[in-house]
């Protein structure tokens, strides 16, 4: 499998580690024996042809697969040394600590303010209105949206443009102060300018959160990530420094994929 | 002799069959003789002749059977034997009906003395008009058939003609809906206007005394407020207090929590609940629920509780509405995109928080539309209130007392023996007009909300 | 948690407590949902159990054994006339009724009139018509008891005849069995002879009329709207009409029928014909809506294929689309018809609430329908009718549930064949 012994690849203090993870949908195995580490200081990109299991694996990291009837996960996934599939782990807390941004922007049909405040409110992170204002402003600022919406916080979140909606969703995830943010093709529904803004945002957020991003766009993976994992047919074919994967892939399949021979 | 509609229908159908065969044969023959190809296949020529033969005749028969009884009665009334009939009212109608029944052979002998001399004129008039009607019908049938028959040529576009006639039939069928709507609006308006000549609209809409038993359109007999209040109390308040929470929670449980097996069993159960006829609910309310509630009321110290109570009718009506509310809420919740739910769960919300703070607010317009439709249904419901709510027009907020509703009073006013044109019967139509207007408005608003909501997520 | 910018302490006591509270709320909420479902189920069960509990006894009746000796007290009956149409009249005029009363008093004592139904002699009459030989000898008849005795015998309730009834029971003179007159008679004032056949036949005739009008009209209208209607004002009006008619309270249709069919056209009042026409107007929008959905579900590829081989649009619709949509249309129609069958309110207004003691003989003869019979019986004072009402409800529910079951079967069988 992958050559993980290289000292450059070694992550001293991984935020999340997955060991020998298998995922099944009923009888069908969607992820086969995948192991990977995720760090706060590095952005990790998942690439691979459609249907290879990127989303599936991403969703196992915050147990969103629990909501799919018939989905089953084997293996070990640790968040700061705690097994997230252990009975003692609380899903509600886990998902607050491992946030997620979806392919299609999905703001709630509420005001911009309430969209961002939703998470902190249900988790009780900001007891007073003043606290909440601070949390909302901080999240929107970090998501690079504050200047655009600060005068219309009462407007519906669905009235924003697609790119703004996606940044609102990122702000919504940031507001609960997660440790990891999972992004599943966050730019695929956006135009190039909005995409550029999100990529910039990912740059800014690096180091504060561990970020995992699924993308179909090779250039994007190259631009935003430091580590890249290439999936194919449910297996992790190659994992390494982004520069290595794109300039000097070790596996034939990886090379074929990034040079556009299939996928 | 009365003319038997079924026999005539068969006869005309038989003629049409002959026309079909003749038209078909002629087209083949003509094509053969002229040596050129038929434009349409032979059976279309047959259909063309048959339709021309059948349709005008049957149309005439329908209209004739609708108007001829009135014509017959008029002729009888003009006859010398009818000159000493009582001028108005029930007796006159009864005598005429009696004579008619004997004349038509439904009855062997007259039951009323005065109707005997009318039997002969009736028989004669009936025979006369039947003869006219049947001759005219056959003349029409033959004329239509012959017209179509002579038009057959090899190059005649019989198919497109037949298809045109089919299209006309389709359009006519569609127009029945409009006709029904107009029929409702016109008949309600017409009778209501006659009522409003006797009693002012503001008296009906704002008067607080309902006492139509006195019959005369004096003041304080046709004040509708107690009925409107009773309708609102039962249909829009008590029934909804039962139906909305239970229906909503059922929908939430079924869409969000229940395993497929549970859903598979509960859905038909709700369908059964929705399919129980209202008269059964009414009987149940009157016979089982009302006495139980009365006992309960007496137990908690309400002495004037009556056996017919707003509460019994309202609760049972609420149960009747549960499946309706639940299926509307089910649809609305399902129309909220899955991504909303995922978005909320991914933030660490529990299912309960997701449902209450994201799904239901997002589904709210749809749910509101559904509730308006449910209210419209509840206030138009008749049997439960007739059987369980009572007929005394009390303006009270006490749910244990008996109240009455618009629908119950319509039934009350129109059943029993009275002439058609009295203020009482006309009042029923005025109440019907109020009911129709309110339910129509509720429906229009509700459908508009639901439609907007559907569009928002499409 | 006063400083919102510090990292969240998920393991802290405050947070743990909060989470426990949220989970408790979650469990409560789920429980409410379950309770809601159970409440609906419990209500349905309560209703059905009450009806079946009351109604099961409505199918049976108590009979009293009374010997009648025709030899000792011969009746003046010309046996040759027993096959004539007026046989009933002949027997009735022979004094049979007095004879039966007399025989009952002989057998049961002076209170016999209270013990057997006043219509008991009619049962004897039926028996004589079936077998004239009875007139030559002595025979023990099982005569229907009076309603009071019937109730006392079946339910053991106290009344002024309960002691007598208990005595008869001890003497072995009472028997309770299936009450056939219930299935073959029309309404009557005496529970001993009241039946549902009159109402059931009325319902069948009414529904047949309604079907004969509403089905073709509804299907043709649906075909027009789905396949041919141009987008214009008229079509909009038709659509709006249909959607609104589907939600108009049923009693409004009763008012329409009263004003138009009865008072204007003068059609036969209280008849299956007018009832059926009223219900047809009411169900037609339902059928149109169901039919439109079924027609919509036919894939366009089928239309394109047929058009491609040169069929005209009318041919495509009648030869290809309609047959494919038919199962769906039928499902909707059956459900609509079931609803019409349970409908009472509009029929009240066109006179179908009158007492009708005869089984309706034709479309124009006065008749009633099953739900109306339930309504009428529910108002009867005689205790015996409580059971009859529930029994009639059981019959009605049975018919309706069967219709719905057929509809569901059709739906499942033909659902999405393509
Ligand atoms: N809910 C589900 N039930 C059953 N199978 C599923 C489910 N979701 C995904 N799969 C299957 O699992 C495999 C991996 O799907 P996944 O969505 O993870 O792919 P992906 O790499 O994200 O593809 P894409 O790039 O198109 O988003 C696919 O074969 C898919 O068909
Ligand atoms: Mg994916």
CSV table of C-alpha atoms in Angstrom, one decimal, chain B residues 161-382:
chain,number,residue,atom,x,y,z
B,161,UNK,CA,-64.7,14.3,-38.1
B,162,UNK,CA,-65.1,11.6,-35.5
B,163,UNK,CA,-62.1,12.8,-33.6
B,164,UNK,CA,-63.6,16.2,-33.6
B,165,UNK,CA,-66.8,14.9,-32.1
B,166,UNK,CA,-64.7,13.0,-29.5
B,167,UNK,CA,-62.9,16.2,-28.7
B,168,UNK,CA,-66.3,17.9,-28.2
B,169,UNK,CA,-67.3,15.1,-25.8
B,170,UNK,CA,-64.0,15.6,-23.9
B,171,UNK,CA,-64.6,19.3,-23.6
B,172,UNK,CA,-68.2,18.9,-22.5
B,173,UNK,CA,-67.1,16.5,-19.8
B,174,UNK,CA,-64.6,19.1,-18.5
B,175,UNK,CA,-67.2,21.7,-18.6
B,176,UNK,CA,-69.3,19.7,-16.1
B,177,UNK,CA,-67.0,21.0,-13.4
B,178,UNK,CA,-67.5,24.6,-14.3
B,179,UNK,CA,-71.2,23.9,-14.6
B,180,UNK,CA,-71.3,22.4,-11.2
B,181,UNK,CA,-69.5,25.4,-9.7
B,182,UNK,CA,-71.9,27.8,-11.4
B,183,UNK,CA,-74.8,25.7,-10.3
B,184,UNK,CA,-73.7,25.9,-6.7
B,185,UNK,CA,-73.0,29.6,-6.9
B,186,UNK,CA,-76.2,30.5,-8.7
B,187,UNK,CA,-78.5,28.4,-6.7
B,188,UNK,CA,-77.1,29.6,-3.5
B,189,UNK,CA,-77.1,33.2,-4.6
B,190,UNK,CA,-80.6,33.0,-6.1
B,191,UNK,CA,-82.2,31.6,-3.0
B,192,UNK,CA,-80.1,33.8,-0.7
B,193,UNK,CA,-81.2,36.9,-2.5
B,194,UNK,CA,-84.8,35.9,-1.9
B,195,UNK,CA,-84.0,35.3,1.7
B,196,UNK,CA,-82.3,38.7,2.0
B,197,UNK,CA,-85.5,40.3,0.7
B,198,UNK,CA,-87.1,39.1,3.9
B,199,UNK,CA,-84.3,39.4,6.3
B,200,UNK,CA,-81.4,41.8,5.9
B,201,UNK,CA,-77.9,40.4,5.4
B,202,UNK,CA,-76.6,42.3,8.4
B,203,UNK,CA,-79.2,40.7,10.6
B,204,UNK,CA,-78.1,37.2,9.5
B,205,UNK,CA,-74.4,38.0,9.8
B,206,UNK,CA,-74.4,40.0,13.0
B,207,UNK,CA,-77.7,39.2,14.8
B,208,UNK,CA,-77.2,37.3,18.1
B,209,UNK,CA,-80.6,35.6,18.4
B,210,UNK,CA,-81.3,32.4,16.4
B,211,UNK,CA,-84.8,31.3,16.7
B,212,UNK,CA,-86.2,30.3,13.3
B,213,UNK,CA,-88.9,28.0,14.8
B,214,UNK,CA,-91.2,30.9,14.9
B,215,UNK,CA,-91.1,30.9,11.2
B,216,UNK,CA,-91.9,34.5,10.6
B,217,UNK,CA,-89.1,36.8,9.5
B,218,UNK,CA,-89.4,39.1,12.5
B,219,UNK,CA,-86.5,40.6,14.2
B,220,UNK,CA,-84.3,38.3,16.3
B,221,UNK,CA,-85.1,35.1,14.6
B,222,UNK,CA,-82.3,34.8,12.0
B,223,UNK,CA,-79.3,36.1,13.8
B,224,UNK,CA,-76.4,33.9,12.8
B,225,UNK,CA,-73.7,34.8,15.4
B,226,UNK,CA,-74.6,31.8,17.7
B,227,UNK,CA,-74.2,29.4,14.8
B,228,UNK,CA,-71.0,30.9,13.6
B,229,UNK,CA,-69.6,30.8,17.0
B,230,UNK,CA,-70.7,27.2,17.5
B,231,UNK,CA,-69.1,26.3,14.2
B,232,UNK,CA,-65.8,28.0,15.1
B,233,UNK,CA,-65.8,26.6,18.6
B,234,UNK,CA,-66.3,23.0,17.4
B,235,UNK,CA,-64.5,23.0,14.0
B,236,UNK,CA,-61.7,25.6,14.4
B,237,UNK,CA,-61.0,25.4,18.1
B,238,UNK,CA,-61.8,22.1,19.8
B,239,UNK,CA,-61.2,19.9,16.8
B,240,UNK,CA,-57.9,21.6,16.0
B,241,UNK,CA,-56.7,21.4,19.6
B,242,UNK,CA,-57.1,17.6,19.1
B,243,UNK,CA,-56.0,17.3,15.5
B,244,UNK,CA,-53.0,19.6,15.2
B,245,UNK,CA,-50.8,18.2,18.0
B,246,UNK,CA,-51.7,14.6,17.4
B,247,UNK,CA,-51.5,14.9,13.6
B,248,UNK,CA,-48.3,16.8,13.7
B,249,UNK,CA,-46.6,14.6,16.2
B,250,UNK,CA,-47.8,11.5,14.2
B,251,UNK,CA,-46.3,12.9,11.1
B,252,UNK,CA,-43.0,13.8,12.9
B,253,UNK,CA,-42.8,10.4,14.4
B,254,UNK,CA,-43.5,8.6,11.2
B,255,UNK,CA,-41.2,10.6,9.0
B,256,UNK,CA,-38.3,11.0,11.5
B,257,UNK,CA,-38.3,8.2,14.0
B,258,UNK,CA,-40.4,5.3,13.0
B,259,UNK,CA,-38.8,2.2,11.4
B,260,UNK,CA,-40.1,1.3,8.0
B,261,UNK,CA,-42.1,-1.6,9.5
B,262,UNK,CA,-43.9,0.7,11.8
B,263,UNK,CA,-44.6,3.1,9.0
B,264,UNK,CA,-45.9,0.2,6.9
B,265,UNK,CA,-48.5,-0.5,9.6
B,266,UNK,CA,-49.4,2.9,10.8
B,267,UNK,CA,-50.1,4.4,7.4
B,268,UNK,CA,-53.0,2.0,6.6
B,269,UNK,CA,-54.3,2.6,10.1
B,270,UNK,CA,-54.5,6.3,9.4
B,271,UNK,CA,-56.2,5.5,6.1
B,272,UNK,CA,-58.8,3.5,7.9
B,273,UNK,CA,-59.3,6.3,10.3
B,274,UNK,CA,-59.8,8.7,7.4
B,275,UNK,CA,-62.1,6.3,5.6
B,276,UNK,CA,-64.6,5.8,8.5
B,277,UNK,CA,-67.9,7.5,7.4
B,278,UNK,CA,-68.8,10.6,9.3
B,279,UNK,CA,-72.1,9.1,10.3
B,280,UNK,CA,-70.2,6.5,12.2
B,281,UNK,CA,-68.1,9.1,13.9
B,282,UNK,CA,-71.3,11.0,14.7
B,283,UNK,CA,-73.0,7.9,16.2
B,284,UNK,CA,-69.9,7.2,18.2
B,285,UNK,CA,-69.7,10.8,19.5
B,286,UNK,CA,-73.3,10.8,20.5
B,287,UNK,CA,-73.6,7.4,22.0
B,288,UNK,CA,-70.2,6.8,23.6
B,289,UNK,CA,-68.1,10.0,23.9
B,290,UNK,CA,-70.8,12.5,24.9
B,291,UNK,CA,-72.1,10.5,27.9
B,292,UNK,CA,-68.5,9.9,29.0
B,293,UNK,CA,-67.8,13.6,28.9
B,294,UNK,CA,-71.0,14.4,30.7
B,295,UNK,CA,-70.1,12.1,33.5
B,296,UNK,CA,-66.7,13.6,33.6
B,297,UNK,CA,-68.2,17.1,33.7
B,298,UNK,CA,-70.5,16.3,36.5
B,299,UNK,CA,-67.7,14.7,38.4
B,300,UNK,CA,-65.6,17.9,38.2
B,301,UNK,CA,-68.6,19.9,39.3
B,302,UNK,CA,-70.1,21.3,36.2
B,303,UNK,CA,-73.7,20.8,36.8
B,304,UNK,CA,-75.3,22.1,33.7
B,305,UNK,CA,-73.4,19.8,31.4
B,306,UNK,CA,-75.6,18.5,28.6
B,307,UNK,CA,-75.6,15.2,26.9
B,308,UNK,CA,-75.0,17.0,23.6
B,309,UNK,CA,-71.9,18.9,24.0
B,310,UNK,CA,-69.6,21.0,21.8
B,311,UNK,CA,-66.7,19.0,23.3
B,312,UNK,CA,-67.9,15.6,22.3
B,313,UNK,CA,-68.5,16.7,18.7
B,314,UNK,CA,-65.3,18.7,18.6
B,315,UNK,CA,-63.1,15.9,20.0
B,316,UNK,CA,-64.5,13.3,17.6
B,317,UNK,CA,-64.2,15.7,14.7
B,318,UNK,CA,-60.6,16.3,15.7
B,319,UNK,CA,-60.0,12.6,15.5
B,320,UNK,CA,-61.6,12.5,12.1
B,321,UNK,CA,-59.2,15.2,11.0
B,322,UNK,CA,-56.0,13.7,12.4
B,323,UNK,CA,-55.2,11.6,9.3
B,324,UNK,CA,-55.7,14.7,7.1
B,325,UNK,CA,-53.4,16.9,9.2
B,326,UNK,CA,-50.8,14.2,9.5
B,327,UNK,CA,-50.7,13.5,5.8
B,328,UNK,CA,-50.4,17.2,5.0
B,329,UNK,CA,-47.6,17.6,7.6
B,330,UNK,CA,-46.0,14.5,6.3
B,331,UNK,CA,-45.9,15.9,2.8
B,332,UNK,CA,-44.6,19.3,4.0
B,333,UNK,CA,-41.9,17.8,6.1
B,334,UNK,CA,-40.8,15.5,3.3
B,335,UNK,CA,-40.6,18.4,1.0
B,336,UNK,CA,-37.9,20.1,3.1
B,337,UNK,CA,-34.6,19.1,1.5
B,338,UNK,CA,-32.6,16.4,3.2
B,339,UNK,CA,-29.7,18.8,3.1
B,340,UNK,CA,-31.4,21.0,5.8
B,341,UNK,CA,-31.6,18.0,8.1
B,342,UNK,CA,-28.0,17.0,7.4
B,343,UNK,CA,-26.8,20.6,8.0
B,344,UNK,CA,-28.4,20.7,11.4
B,345,UNK,CA,-27.3,17.2,12.4
B,346,UNK,CA,-23.8,18.0,11.3
B,347,UNK,CA,-23.7,20.9,13.7
B,348,UNK,CA,-24.4,18.5,16.6
B,349,UNK,CA,-28.1,19.1,16.9
B,350,UNK,CA,-30.2,16.2,18.2
B,351,UNK,CA,-33.1,15.0,16.0
B,352,UNK,CA,-35.6,16.7,18.2
B,353,UNK,CA,-33.7,20.1,17.9
B,354,UNK,CA,-33.4,19.5,14.2
B,355,UNK,CA,-37.2,18.9,13.8
B,356,UNK,CA,-38.3,21.7,16.0
B,357,UNK,CA,-35.9,24.4,15.0
B,358,UNK,CA,-35.2,23.6,11.4
B,359,UNK,CA,-37.6,21.2,9.8
B,360,UNK,CA,-40.9,22.5,11.2
B,361,UNK,CA,-40.1,26.1,10.7
B,362,UNK,CA,-39.0,25.3,7.1
B,363,UNK,CA,-42.2,23.3,6.6
B,364,UNK,CA,-44.4,25.8,8.3
B,365,UNK,CA,-46.0,27.4,5.2
B,366,UNK,CA,-47.0,24.0,4.0
B,367,UNK,CA,-48.2,22.9,7.4
B,368,UNK,CA,-50.2,26.2,7.8
B,369,UNK,CA,-51.8,25.6,4.4
B,370,UNK,CA,-52.7,22.1,5.5
B,371,UNK,CA,-54.2,23.3,8.7
B,372,UNK,CA,-56.4,25.9,6.9
B,373,UNK,CA,-57.6,23.1,4.7
B,374,UNK,CA,-58.3,21.0,7.8
B,375,UNK,CA,-60.3,23.9,9.3
B,376,UNK,CA,-62.3,24.3,6.1
B,377,UNK,CA,-63.1,20.6,6.2
B,378,UNK,CA,-64.1,20.7,9.9
B,379,UNK,CA,-66.5,23.6,9.6
B,380,UNK,CA,-68.2,22.0,6.6
B,381,UNK,CA,-68.6,18.7,8.4
B,382,UNK,CA,-72.2,17.9,9.1
